[in-house]
Amino acid sequence: RTLGELALRIAHARALYRPLGEGGPPAIAQLLEREGALGATARIRVTSADPTDERASCLRAWGDAYRAQGGRIDLTDPERTFRVVSGTGGGSTYVLLEQLRVVDRKALHARRPGSQAFRQPVTLSSRLARTLVNLAEAPVGGTLLDPFCGTGAIPREAGLLGHPVFVSDRSAKMLRGTLRNLAVAGITPELAGVADVSELPGLLGDRPRVSALVTDPPYGRASSTGGEGWRDLLSRLYTLVPAIVGAEGTCVMLLPLPDPDLPLPTGWRGRSLGLAERVHASLSRYVYRLEGPHHLPAPGRANVSAGLPGRAL
Ligand SMILES: C[S@@+](CC[C@H](N)C(=O)[O-])C[C@H]1O[C@@H](n2cnc3c(N)ncnc32)[C@H](O)[C@@H]1O
C-alpha cells in the first residue's frame, strides 16, 4: 500500500524500482538465478538504443539463469519485471532492478496547462505543481494553502493527493478560474477568497493553522505584483507565515533565484532546494522552503532537491 501511495504521488519518475545487486554479466546472472528460485514468472528488460550494447547479447544467458532454478519467463503478463541498467562503475558493470510500480504519467499529462478549462500564461505544469506539494512534506490529510493560487495548479495537485485545500488570490478573475479548474478535477476547496496576502489572517479567521503553504508568487514578469517589488511582497508573506502555518509545517515557494535572502520569521529556517526549471535565458525558477521550528524532514529524504527535474541526478 505504501508503494502504491508513493507511486501515486510521484511527479517525474516513470517507475519505482528496487535494486537487487550490481556487477558484471556473471554477477547479474547469479542474482537472476537466485530470484528465479522463487518460482515466479518474469520478464527481463535491457532497454538501450545502441544495438551493440553488451546487455543485448547477455539477455539469453540471463534468461537461462533465471530459469535454472525453476523461474519461468513470460513476456506478456509476468508476475515480476526486472531491468538491467548501467552500473555506477561504468564499463561492464550493471545494476539489476526489480520494477515495483509504474507511475501513471498519462494522468499527469492529461492535466497539462493547455488542457485546463481556465488557463493563463502563468499556469504551472502539473508535474512542477505536484513536485512543490511533495516538497512541502505535509502529513496525510494536512491542509495546504496557496495564497497566490492563479489558475489553481498547486491546489489541484494537492487536492488530488487527498489534502484539504485553501485558496486565495487578490484577483477575483483568477480565483474564479481556480474554482473552475478545481471543480473539473472534482475538488471543492475548504476555503476560497479574494484577498491580498496581508488580508490572509482575516480570511482564515479562527481556523486552525494549516500544515503547509505552497505557492508560486508573482515576480512582476508574467504575472503582476501591482508595482510592488516581489521581495517586498514576499516579506509581507513571511511575517504572516508563523501565524498561518503550524510549527511542524513548511512554506514551499517557487522563486526566480535560489535564495531570496530575506530575514526569516523567528525560529524558522530557510532552505534552497534547487533548480526547478529554466523558463528562458533570463529566467530560471528555484524551489525555496521555509521550515517551522518543529519541522522534521521525512526520514530518508536527506536531499530532497535530487528529485527536481533541473538537477542532474
Ligand atoms: C504566478 S501567478 C500564480 C500561478 C499559479 N501557480 C498557476 O499555476 O496558475 C501569481 C498570482 O498571484 C496573484 N497576486 C499578485 N499579487 C498578489 C497579492 N499581493 N496578493 C495575493 N495575490 C496576488 C496574481 O493575481 C496571480 O494570480
Coordinates of N, CA and C and ligand atoms in Angstrom, one line a residue, residues 122-124 146-154 169-171 174 195-197 216-218 223-225 228 233 236, ligand 1:
V122 N 0.7 32.0 -16.9 CA 1.3 31.7 -15.6 C 1.1 30.3 -15.1
T123 N 0.2 29.6 -15.8 CA -0.2 28.3 -15.3 C 1.0 27.3 -15.2
L124 N 1.2 26.8 -14.0 CA 2.3 25.8 -13.8 C 2.0 24.5 -14.3
D146 N -2.7 27.9 -0.8 CA -2.0 28.6 -1.8 C -2.6 30.0 -1.9
P147 N -1.8 31.0 -1.4 CA -2.4 32.4 -1.4 C -2.2 33.2 -2.6
F148 N -1.5 32.6 -3.6 CA -1.3 33.2 -5.0 C -1.8 32.2 -6.0
C149 N -3.1 31.7 -5.8 CA -3.5 30.5 -6.5 C -3.5 30.6 -8.0
G150 N -3.7 31.8 -8.6 CA -3.7 31.9 -10.1 C -4.7 31.0 -10.7
T151 N -4.3 30.1 -11.5 CA -5.3 29.1 -12.2 C -5.4 27.8 -11.4
G152 N -4.7 27.7 -10.2 CA -5.0 26.6 -9.3 C -4.3 25.3 -9.5
A153 N -3.1 25.4 -10.3 CA -2.4 24.1 -10.5 C -1.9 23.5 -9.2
I154 N -1.5 24.3 -8.2 CA -0.9 23.7 -7.0 C -2.1 23.1 -6.1
D169 N -6.5 34.6 -3.9 CA -5.7 35.4 -4.9 C -6.3 36.8 -4.8
R170 N -5.5 37.8 -5.1 CA -6.1 39.2 -5.0 C -7.0 39.4 -6.2
S171 N -6.9 38.6 -7.2 CA -7.7 38.8 -8.4 C -8.9 37.9 -8.4
M174 N -8.9 35.4 -11.3 CA -8.1 34.3 -11.1 C -8.7 33.3 -10.1
A195 N -8.3 37.9 -1.9 CA -7.6 38.5 -0.8 C -6.1 38.8 -1.2
D196 N -5.7 40.0 -0.8 CA -4.3 40.3 -0.8 C -3.6 39.5 0.3
V197 N -2.3 39.1 0.1 CA -1.7 38.3 1.1 C -1.9 38.9 2.5
D216 N 3.4 29.9 -5.7 CA 4.1 30.4 -6.8 C 3.9 31.9 -6.9
P217 N 4.6 32.7 -6.1 CA 4.3 34.1 -6.1 C 4.6 34.8 -7.4
P218 N 4.0 36.0 -7.6 CA 4.4 36.8 -8.8 C 5.7 37.5 -8.7
S223 N 3.4 37.6 -14.3 CA 2.2 37.9 -13.5 C 2.5 39.1 -12.6
S224 N 1.5 40.0 -12.5 CA 1.7 41.3 -11.9 C 1.8 41.3 -10.4
T225 N 2.6 42.1 -9.8 CA 2.7 42.3 -8.4 C 2.0 43.6 -8.0
E228 N 4.5 46.4 -6.8 CA 5.4 46.2 -5.6 C 6.5 45.3 -6.0
L233 N 6.8 41.9 -1.5 CA 5.6 41.1 -1.3 C 5.9 39.9 -0.5
R236 N 6.2 40.5 3.1 CA 4.8 40.7 3.8 C 4.3 39.3 4.1
Ligands
LIG1 C1 2.5 33.4 -10.8 S1 0.8 33.6 -10.5 C2 0.3 32.0 -9.9 C3 0.2 31.0 -10.9 C4 -0.3 29.7 -10.4 N1 0.6 28.9 -9.7 C5 -0.9 28.8 -11.6 O1 -0.5 27.7 -11.8 O2 -1.8 29.3 -12.3 C6 0.7 34.7 -9.2 C7 -0.7 35.1 -8.7 O3 -0.6 36.0 -7.6 C8 -1.6 36.9 -7.7 N2 -1.2 38.1 -6.9 C9 -0.4 39.1 -7.3 N3 -0.2 39.9 -6.2 C10 -0.9 39.5 -5.2 C11 -1.1 39.9 -3.8 N4 -0.5 41.0 -3.4 N5 -1.8 39.1 -3.0 C12 -2.4 38.0 -3.5 N6 -2.3 37.6 -4.7 C13 -1.5 38.3 -5.6 C14 -1.9 37.2 -9.1 O4 -3.2 37.6 -9.3 C15 -1.5 35.8 -9.8 O5 -2.7 35.1 -10.0

